[in-house]
Amino acid sequence: MHRILLPALAGLLAGTLPLAAETESEGLAAIKAFTLEHNAALVTEAKRLRDLVGAYAATIAAHGNDYAAAWAAEGATLADGVRGIRAQWLVASNHYETIEGIVAGIPATARYDLILDAGNPGTEAEDVADYDLALPDGTVLERPGSLFHTITEPLFWGSDPGHAKLAADLDGDGQVGAGEMLFDANLALGATAGLVFWSEALMADMQAWEPNRDDAFTAVVTMTPTVGDYFGEWKESQFLGGAGAAFVAQSRLVDVLAIMGGCQRMYAAAVSPVVAAGDAALDAAITGAFADLLALVAETRDREVQGERFTAEEADALGAEAQDIAERVVAQVLQAAARHGVEIRG
Amino acid sequence: MRLKSQLRFHARPLALAAAVAAALAGLLLALAPKPLPGGVALAAVPFYRLPFGPDDQGRDRPFWPSRLQAAGLPFVDPARLPSSADCAACHPREFEEWAGSLHAVADRDLVYEATVEANEDIVRNPEQTRFCEGCHAPSEMLAGRVTRFVAVPPADALTEGVACIGCHTATHADPEAGNGALTLAYGRAVADRDGPAGAALLADPRAHLAAYGAPDTTALMKGAEVCGACHTEIYDASNSRARGPQVVQSTFAEWRESWYGRNGITCQHCHMAADPAAQVLALRRGDLTPPARLSHRFIGANHVMADTRLGAALTVLRGGLLPGTDAAATGATLAVQGRQTADFLRTAAGLELRALRPTADGLHLEIAVRNLGAGHNLPTGVNDQKHIWLEVVVADAGGAVLFRSGGAAERLGVEDAEAVAWIEHFLDGAGERITNHLTFATAAVVWMRDPIPPRGEDVVAYEVPLAAGAARPLRLTARLYYRIALPDLVFANLRRDLPVAPFTLAELAAELPETLP
């Protein structure tokens, strides 16, 4: 039963179920349409996030940018504002996660993944989020890292003490717990404006993208093997490691499901018709392995939602199992790519 | 005369017997299975990249900057490569021993994996990690999986680090060049898969012997050279930012120049003894008898990776369970591994109070740190991480500490710059110290204090200031500590604040005489 239900659950969590296309061109077109649909939603939700942050910043500004005064005068409004911003951040972020496996895998759009979600602030030789962020007060942050995960996630959830302006009892329980604070409105305004700007820029480039076989194969083989890294981040997060672990706003398993769902979608729609035409058995094997991979992740997420707490040992074992499946998928896709003369542009 | 006639009488049957014997020998030779090539050509592995170009003769270098070589075709089909768990069917004792070893987890050990990733992050070509994987993951290398786009599927045999086939198919080693300078004939292992198995193998073991008991391999495995190929590590422009050769590990050369090397006492004699500590103690007494049986535990100096007190964390650190094992079997073999490692480490060093005299300000004392049992320098290996330091404490009669060097802070993982320590510093291009083993960023390697050669010693002098009227008698305690890795490495690469407990190699306690000479 699990073999049937879990892939379906995985597909639903990833956006929609992966649909095999009749022809390669139909599949590529479907991928582009799917990505544009979620990209448009991302732009809409990023604008909503920017507007919520604007309201928060206006409240602070109304008190001369004195956070303590603003909290004293309009604490309930600000607490509601922070809650709303966090919820809206998750909505926007999840729209991006749904298409991340595609955006990051296509060479023409990969840089947007670094800027929006996955890049580092120059701390490593590769995968740097190469852009500057201008803030309303005129400050320009050079290569500040990704907008979702380096800047706004720790900013909104208070895990970056450098940008927490005032400890505040947001939940009204009489105590100031972890993450209860008012964050830097100036940085938040700049970062959310940046999210809107770069989401729209991605949209423009995605509209201009001409779907092709090389990109489809490249997306699958570059993004699928990242599953192990995401399991590693899950293991290091507070979802497993307790208070001392790295903070993430939602379980990394949600991201894994979305990203692997994107890879599965790309394969089913755009790559499978090519592979199946030359070797139906190989296509069936890859399709089955993708289903297994998504089922494993979905089942793990389901157990987590049910309240199960995993040990680091279990997380490692699950991550290794997922990585093993992913590597088998990629090896098979690359073998097919070689047969069809596909160029992989990582 | 009688002899001559007898010879004439037997000449015919003798000649006939000789001809029959020669014919039988020829037939056997003709029928004997020959090792098949069993390899895969470079062109047959799609998307395998060669970013470092050919060698001086224009030949491909599929494993560069590691010096690993394949005998014959460069790659093998991993699906046809036997896993050590397969070998366990007939060699359970060897497998059980090996499963507790560091060799078994050379490519799974989480600290190693994280350090490779940290190195990979600072270079453009992920293929540069072939430098690491040549020694840590020879099977991954020879399967063609250490490349940007991996078109070869994983297999159990590839996850086993330095496995059975990693040594038992070796045909050549260059311990002077190091950096993985081994030639492996994995084709023999692949060919053996087509040979007899089970009872049929016992009845006719020739194919198996041809695969794993070939004369070149058998000869190689008796000596230290096969170990030296990986236990010699030299940084240069191909694998780091060093402009000239920087010797990072010289364990083989240290051994070769030592009393042990001169007396034919090889790595195997100590590290593969069934009871390594007893073997070293016997050697210290002058008994050079080699061990009666060689164990596959490869007991060494990494006590953390066999410390069963870590519980489940140890399994995580060791990268999970090996193929063919379960938690109970792993726990059992690790318990032995841990005990033997601790016993072994305690045979390596000794401390001796060599001089003690009063000075105008207090005391001058000298402590000899002696390499008593290691057939190589103390410390040896990857010494930007593995290091030793001396803690010296002088206390008064009431126990109040009057002098301390290399103290509690070091034990807690904070380096004490004043402590007497034997450690290498890796320096980047700007001369700044690198503490998390970023090989690819290292430009120079500098010893802070020369390591102690086999059967040698390093005498450390201390000037101990004493206030007048310190309650006598004074007590001196000295401990020689060993740590396998800097906490910085674990924190920076593994993002874990994991305590790396030191190990006490040797201790000295003395009550100082009331009247000093």
PDB file of C-alpha atoms in Angstrom, chain A residues 119-290:
ATOM      1  CA  GLY A 119      24.215  30.814  -2.354  1.00  0.00           C
ATOM      2  CA  ASN A 120      26.831  31.677   0.224  1.00  0.00           C
ATOM      3  CA  PRO A 121      28.198  35.163   1.020  1.00  0.00           C
ATOM      4  CA  GLY A 122      31.610  34.502  -0.512  1.00  0.00           C
ATOM      5  CA  THR A 123      32.667  32.086   2.203  1.00  0.00           C
ATOM      6  CA  GLU A 124      33.359  29.384  -0.379  1.00  0.00           C
ATOM      7  CA  ALA A 125      35.026  29.430  -3.794  1.00  0.00           C
ATOM      8  CA  GLU A 126      31.875  28.337  -5.589  1.00  0.00           C
ATOM      9  CA  ASP A 127      28.134  28.830  -5.183  1.00  0.00           C
ATOM     10  CA  VAL A 128      28.457  32.461  -4.148  1.00  0.00           C
ATOM     11  CA  ALA A 129      25.294  34.580  -4.266  1.00  0.00           C
ATOM     12  CA  ASP A 130      26.817  37.171  -6.552  1.00  0.00           C
ATOM     13  CA  TYR A 131      24.793  40.339  -6.097  1.00  0.00           C
ATOM     14  CA  ASP A 132      24.701  43.393  -3.846  1.00  0.00           C
ATOM     15  CA  LEU A 133      21.746  44.371  -1.690  1.00  0.00           C
ATOM     16  CA  ALA A 134      20.785  48.038  -1.289  1.00  0.00           C
ATOM     17  CA  LEU A 135      18.907  48.962   1.885  1.00  0.00           C
ATOM     18  CA  PRO A 136      16.515  51.899   2.330  1.00  0.00           C
ATOM     19  CA  ASP A 137      19.008  53.792   4.504  1.00  0.00           C
ATOM     20  CA  GLY A 138      21.540  53.783   1.662  1.00  0.00           C
ATOM     21  CA  THR A 139      23.687  50.937   2.948  1.00  0.00           C
ATOM     22  CA  VAL A 140      24.814  48.522   0.257  1.00  0.00           C
ATOM     23  CA  LEU A 141      25.595  44.988   1.406  1.00  0.00           C
ATOM     24  CA  GLU A 142      28.110  43.365  -0.899  1.00  0.00           C
ATOM     25  CA  ARG A 143      27.469  39.686  -1.642  1.00  0.00           C
ATOM     26  CA  PRO A 144      25.341  39.196   1.480  1.00  0.00           C
ATOM     27  CA  GLY A 145      24.324  35.578   0.789  1.00  0.00           C
ATOM     28  CA  SER A 146      20.982  34.146  -0.302  1.00  0.00           C
ATOM     29  CA  LEU A 147      17.843  36.151   0.337  1.00  0.00           C
ATOM     30  CA  PHE A 148      15.741  33.343   1.773  1.00  0.00           C
ATOM     31  CA  HIS A 149      18.175  31.325   3.854  1.00  0.00           C
ATOM     32  CA  THR A 150      21.149  33.564   4.621  1.00  0.00           C
ATOM     33  CA  ILE A 151      19.248  36.797   5.272  1.00  0.00           C
ATOM     34  CA  THR A 152      15.516  36.666   5.847  1.00  0.00           C
ATOM     35  CA  GLU A 153      15.065  33.316   7.585  1.00  0.00           C
ATOM     36  CA  PRO A 154      17.499  34.060  10.447  1.00  0.00           C
ATOM     37  CA  LEU A 155      16.301  37.672  10.474  1.00  0.00           C
ATOM     38  CA  PHE A 156      12.598  36.906  10.906  1.00  0.00           C
ATOM     39  CA  TRP A 157      13.121  34.047  13.357  1.00  0.00           C
ATOM     40  CA  GLY A 158      15.719  35.812  15.461  1.00  0.00           C
ATOM     41  CA  SER A 159      18.475  33.263  15.015  1.00  0.00           C
ATOM     42  CA  ASP A 160      20.883  36.004  13.925  1.00  0.00           C
ATOM     43  CA  PRO A 161      21.346  38.078  17.093  1.00  0.00           C
ATOM     44  CA  GLY A 162      23.203  40.734  15.117  1.00  0.00           C
ATOM     45  CA  HIS A 163      19.944  41.875  13.546  1.00  0.00           C
ATOM     46  CA  ALA A 164      17.627  41.479  16.530  1.00  0.00           C
ATOM     47  CA  LYS A 165      16.804  44.983  17.718  1.00  0.00           C
ATOM     48  CA  LEU A 166      14.782  44.298  20.832  1.00  0.00           C
ATOM     49  CA  ALA A 167      13.973  41.210  22.871  1.00  0.00           C
ATOM     50  CA  ALA A 168      10.171  41.068  23.026  1.00  0.00           C
ATOM     51  CA  ASP A 169       7.601  38.655  24.443  1.00  0.00           C
ATOM     52  CA  LEU A 170       5.896  38.046  21.138  1.00  0.00           C
ATOM     53  CA  ASP A 171       3.670  35.211  22.323  1.00  0.00           C
ATOM     54  CA  GLY A 172       2.598  37.002  25.495  1.00  0.00           C
ATOM     55  CA  ASP A 173       3.466  34.157  27.832  1.00  0.00           C
ATOM     56  CA  GLY A 174       5.394  36.393  30.200  1.00  0.00           C
ATOM     57  CA  GLN A 175       8.762  35.133  29.036  1.00  0.00           C
ATOM     58  CA  VAL A 176      11.102  36.027  26.228  1.00  0.00           C
ATOM     59  CA  GLY A 177      12.005  32.747  24.614  1.00  0.00           C
ATOM     60  CA  ALA A 178      14.315  31.899  21.767  1.00  0.00           C
ATOM     61  CA  GLY A 179      13.524  33.912  18.653  1.00  0.00           C
ATOM     62  CA  GLU A 180      11.224  36.372  20.420  1.00  0.00           C
ATOM     63  CA  MET A 181      12.484  39.749  19.237  1.00  0.00           C
ATOM     64  CA  LEU A 182      11.865  42.656  16.941  1.00  0.00           C
ATOM     65  CA  PHE A 183      14.125  42.475  13.924  1.00  0.00           C
ATOM     66  CA  ASP A 184      15.915  45.147  11.935  1.00  0.00           C
ATOM     67  CA  ALA A 185      13.247  46.780   9.759  1.00  0.00           C
ATOM     68  CA  ASN A 186      15.761  48.428   7.470  1.00  0.00           C
ATOM     69  CA  LEU A 187      17.366  45.102   6.534  1.00  0.00           C
ATOM     70  CA  ALA A 188      13.965  43.442   6.229  1.00  0.00           C
ATOM     71  CA  LEU A 189      12.700  46.101   3.826  1.00  0.00           C
ATOM     72  CA  GLY A 190      15.794  45.825   1.663  1.00  0.00           C
ATOM     73  CA  ALA A 191      15.799  42.027   1.656  1.00  0.00           C
ATOM     74  CA  THR A 192      12.111  41.640   0.825  1.00  0.00           C
ATOM     75  CA  ALA A 193      12.406  44.227  -1.931  1.00  0.00           C
ATOM     76  CA  GLY A 194      15.335  42.152  -3.154  1.00  0.00           C
ATOM     77  CA  LEU A 195      13.183  39.040  -3.126  1.00  0.00           C
ATOM     78  CA  VAL A 196      10.629  40.747  -5.324  1.00  0.00           C
ATOM     79  CA  PHE A 197      13.276  42.118  -7.678  1.00  0.00           C
ATOM     80  CA  TRP A 198      15.131  38.835  -8.155  1.00  0.00           C
ATOM     81  CA  SER A 199      11.928  36.767  -8.401  1.00  0.00           C
ATOM     82  CA  GLU A 200      10.803  39.040 -11.220  1.00  0.00           C
ATOM     83  CA  ALA A 201      14.228  38.816 -12.835  1.00  0.00           C
ATOM     84  CA  LEU A 202      14.015  35.038 -12.673  1.00  0.00           C
ATOM     85  CA  MET A 203      10.561  35.235 -14.251  1.00  0.00           C
ATOM     86  CA  ALA A 204      11.910  37.273 -17.142  1.00  0.00           C
ATOM     87  CA  ASP A 205      14.750  34.856 -17.799  1.00  0.00           C
ATOM     88  CA  MET A 206      12.508  31.850 -17.360  1.00  0.00           C
ATOM     89  CA  GLN A 207      10.116  33.282 -19.954  1.00  0.00           C
ATOM     90  CA  ALA A 208      13.048  33.747 -22.295  1.00  0.00           C
ATOM     91  CA  TRP A 209      14.370  30.237 -21.671  1.00  0.00           C
ATOM     92  CA  GLU A 210      14.052  27.952 -24.622  1.00  0.00           C
ATOM     93  CA  PRO A 211      13.538  24.494 -23.179  1.00  0.00           C
ATOM     94  CA  ASN A 212      15.982  21.980 -24.544  1.00  0.00           C
ATOM     95  CA  ARG A 213      17.221  18.480 -23.973  1.00  0.00           C
ATOM     96  CA  ASP A 214      20.644  19.420 -22.576  1.00  0.00           C
ATOM     97  CA  ASP A 215      19.107  21.599 -19.878  1.00  0.00           C
ATOM     98  CA  ALA A 216      16.553  18.964 -18.927  1.00  0.00           C
ATOM     99  CA  PHE A 217      19.200  16.283 -18.461  1.00  0.00           C
ATOM    100  CA  THR A 218      21.513  18.745 -16.701  1.00  0.00           C
ATOM    101  CA  ALA A 219      18.806  19.713 -14.246  1.00  0.00           C
ATOM    102  CA  VAL A 220      18.157  16.106 -13.290  1.00  0.00           C
ATOM    103  CA  VAL A 221      21.781  15.089 -12.884  1.00  0.00           C
ATOM    104  CA  THR A 222      22.899  18.176 -10.996  1.00  0.00           C
ATOM    105  CA  MET A 223      20.019  18.491  -8.554  1.00  0.00           C
ATOM    106  CA  THR A 224      19.073  14.907  -7.737  1.00  0.00           C
ATOM    107  CA  PRO A 225      22.345  14.112  -5.935  1.00  0.00           C
ATOM    108  CA  THR A 226      21.829  17.038  -3.554  1.00  0.00           C
ATOM    109  CA  VAL A 227      19.350  14.939  -1.584  1.00  0.00           C
ATOM    110  CA  GLY A 228      22.035  13.778   0.829  1.00  0.00           C
ATOM    111  CA  ASP A 229      23.078  17.353   1.604  1.00  0.00           C
ATOM    112  CA  TYR A 230      19.498  18.234   2.519  1.00  0.00           C
ATOM    113  CA  PHE A 231      19.254  15.240   4.804  1.00  0.00           C
ATOM    114  CA  GLY A 232      22.488  16.448   6.365  1.00  0.00           C
ATOM    115  CA  GLU A 233      20.955  19.881   6.977  1.00  0.00           C
ATOM    116  CA  TRP A 234      17.887  18.206   8.413  1.00  0.00           C
ATOM    117  CA  LYS A 235      20.061  16.234  10.789  1.00  0.00           C
ATOM    118  CA  GLU A 236      21.863  19.386  11.903  1.00  0.00           C
ATOM    119  CA  SER A 237      18.674  21.382  12.400  1.00  0.00           C
ATOM    120  CA  GLN A 238      16.611  21.830  15.518  1.00  0.00           C
ATOM    121  CA  PHE A 239      14.187  19.239  14.166  1.00  0.00           C
ATOM    122  CA  LEU A 240      16.696  16.644  15.304  1.00  0.00           C
ATOM    123  CA  GLY A 241      19.437  18.283  17.250  1.00  0.00           C
ATOM    124  CA  GLY A 242      17.507  20.224  19.874  1.00  0.00           C
ATOM    125  CA  ALA A 243      18.122  23.784  21.011  1.00  0.00           C
ATOM    126  CA  GLY A 244      21.830  23.836  20.179  1.00  0.00           C
ATOM    127  CA  ALA A 245      21.333  22.882  16.551  1.00  0.00           C
ATOM    128  CA  ALA A 246      21.106  25.031  13.439  1.00  0.00           C
ATOM    129  CA  PHE A 247      17.769  26.852  13.098  1.00  0.00           C
ATOM    130  CA  VAL A 248      15.524  26.398  10.090  1.00  0.00           C
ATOM    131  CA  ALA A 249      11.988  27.718   9.855  1.00  0.00           C
ATOM    132  CA  GLN A 250      10.561  24.459   8.602  1.00  0.00           C
ATOM    133  CA  SER A 251      11.814  20.924   8.380  1.00  0.00           C
ATOM    134  CA  ARG A 252      14.351  20.434   5.643  1.00  0.00           C
ATOM    135  CA  LEU A 253      12.363  17.378   4.625  1.00  0.00           C
ATOM    136  CA  VAL A 254       9.778  19.729   3.156  1.00  0.00           C
ATOM    137  CA  ASP A 255      12.501  21.245   0.991  1.00  0.00           C
ATOM    138  CA  VAL A 256      13.783  17.814   0.007  1.00  0.00           C
ATOM    139  CA  LEU A 257      10.329  16.739  -1.046  1.00  0.00           C
ATOM    140  CA  ALA A 258       9.837  19.844  -3.134  1.00  0.00           C
ATOM    141  CA  ILE A 259      13.246  19.754  -4.780  1.00  0.00           C
ATOM    142  CA  MET A 260      13.229  16.043  -5.494  1.00  0.00           C
ATOM    143  CA  GLY A 261       9.661  16.414  -6.691  1.00  0.00           C
ATOM    144  CA  GLY A 262      10.948  18.991  -9.177  1.00  0.00           C
ATOM    145  CA  CYS A 263      13.659  16.607 -10.353  1.00  0.00           C
ATOM    146  CA  GLN A 264      11.143  13.806 -10.726  1.00  0.00           C
ATOM    147  CA  ARG A 265       8.843  16.131 -12.656  1.00  0.00           C
ATOM    148  CA  MET A 266      11.641  17.191 -14.986  1.00  0.00           C
ATOM    149  CA  TYR A 267      12.565  13.573 -15.597  1.00  0.00           C
ATOM    150  CA  ALA A 268       9.036  12.344 -16.168  1.00  0.00           C
ATOM    151  CA  ALA A 269       8.051  15.175 -18.456  1.00  0.00           C
ATOM    152  CA  ALA A 270      11.156  16.002 -20.468  1.00  0.00           C
ATOM    153  CA  VAL A 271      13.779  13.270 -20.094  1.00  0.00           C
ATOM    154  CA  SER A 272      11.744  10.108 -19.924  1.00  0.00           C
ATOM    155  CA  PRO A 273      10.432  10.364 -23.509  1.00  0.00           C
ATOM    156  CA  VAL A 274      14.031  10.459 -24.738  1.00  0.00           C
ATOM    157  CA  VAL A 275      15.272   7.602 -22.550  1.00  0.00           C
ATOM    158  CA  ALA A 276      12.226   5.426 -23.194  1.00  0.00           C
ATOM    159  CA  ALA A 277      12.582   5.747 -26.942  1.00  0.00           C
ATOM    160  CA  GLY A 278      16.019   4.139 -26.792  1.00  0.00           C
ATOM    161  CA  ASP A 279      15.703   1.851 -23.789  1.00  0.00           C
ATOM    162  CA  ALA A 280      12.306   1.302 -22.204  1.00  0.00           C
ATOM    163  CA  ALA A 281      13.746  -0.873 -19.447  1.00  0.00           C
ATOM    164  CA  LEU A 282      16.203   1.829 -18.418  1.00  0.00           C
ATOM    165  CA  ASP A 283      13.407   4.390 -18.354  1.00  0.00           C
ATOM    166  CA  ALA A 284      11.305   2.100 -16.199  1.00  0.00           C
ATOM    167  CA  ALA A 285      14.205   1.594 -13.828  1.00  0.00           C
ATOM    168  CA  ILE A 286      14.787   5.335 -13.476  1.00  0.00           C
ATOM    169  CA  THR A 287      11.094   6.061 -13.073  1.00  0.00           C
ATOM    170  CA  GLY A 288      10.855   3.391 -10.390  1.00  0.00           C
ATOM    171  CA  ALA A 289      13.935   4.699  -8.581  1.00  0.00           C
ATOM    172  CA  PHE A 290      12.511   8.218  -8.535  1.00  0.00           C
TER     173      PHE A 290
END
